[in-house]
């Protein structure tokens, strides 16, 4: 605790620290809860930022500060009660006022702990509706943000870039695996032009990039003691993207009836009840700013993300498993097959999705 306490001392916190202990089960950043003694002093969250993933910490924190400042202003203008629990608040350092501190090796940040709040892991229609409404509202509040954010992970959801990575992997054939996966390569290429249409529409000036969360999961929302959504959390991936990123990425994981790496493809299907609940909540919150071209392509977004993940897993398998951690030699191939089955299920349900979306608007 002594070393962590010295790190906290570099930030403009209030109160006397009595305990610092690990918090949560996040896979990216190391996170700790900092507890203070005084009743009128807040508790805090201390995080060590994963500098291997987020290589431009200055940009990362600038994005987060810009977004939280804009949301705070919106909440105050609305006259919302309990604003401090409805938007994250990062604490500046004592020396230069930045919201991160570099100890010579690691980057650290401190935010105010939100009291009497919790997250859920549950993915069912009820919480999928809450997620749709929360992330739609998040986008809506940021639709008029005047600032231009940076890309914390360049080309994160760029389908053209992901296909180039796959084609480069095929050309190199580093692990000698191309022949055995030719079926999936053919299926991916059949869909390539359609799946790259977001980038194409953007170049044509028809599809805007907006400020998106880019990591839409049920457990990236905080709920109050009555089960109401307080705020969206985990803002590291907030950056310019197509709205499809937040919509499609949630459904890829949330509406999958099987596992991401399910060995039995029969387990993997697209859950229309989750789709309907999430879409209903999302459109209720986001309809105010969405363009017709964004709404009509929501079924495309639902297909785009299993397709993109299929491409990424397959590229890694062909490369010899250099990116994703594997538990057995065919793990990335199993993941590829599961994502492809999910894609096929999404395609089968596309007419039904289109009809449901029409009924919501």
Coordinates of C-alpha atoms in Angstrom, one line a residue, residues 157-160 194-199 242 244-245 248-249 252 297-311 343 346:
X157 CA -13.1 -0.9 -36.1
X158 CA -11.9 -0.1 -39.7
X159 CA -13.1 -3.1 -41.8
X160 CA -10.9 -2.2 -44.8
X194 CA -20.7 -5.2 -48.6
X195 CA -18.9 -5.3 -45.3
X196 CA -16.7 -2.3 -46.2
X197 CA -19.6 -0.1 -47.1
X198 CA -19.3 2.1 -43.9
X199 CA -15.9 3.3 -45.0
X242 CA -19.5 5.1 -36.9
X244 CA -22.4 1.0 -35.9
X245 CA -19.4 0.4 -33.5
X248 CA -23.0 -3.9 -33.5
X249 CA -20.4 -4.6 -30.9
X252 CA -22.0 -9.5 -31.3
X297 CA -27.9 0.1 -41.8
X298 CA -28.4 -1.1 -38.2
X299 CA -28.9 -4.7 -39.5
X300 CA -25.6 -4.3 -41.4
X301 CA -23.9 -3.3 -38.1
X302 CA -25.3 -6.4 -36.4
X303 CA -23.6 -8.5 -39.2
X304 CA -20.4 -6.4 -39.4
X305 CA -19.0 -7.2 -36.0
X306 CA -19.2 -11.0 -36.1
X307 CA -17.7 -10.7 -39.6
X308 CA -14.9 -8.4 -38.4
X309 CA -14.1 -10.7 -35.5
X310 CA -14.2 -13.7 -37.8
X311 CA -11.6 -11.9 -40.0
X343 CA -22.7 -14.1 -38.9
X346 CA -27.6 -12.6 -38.3

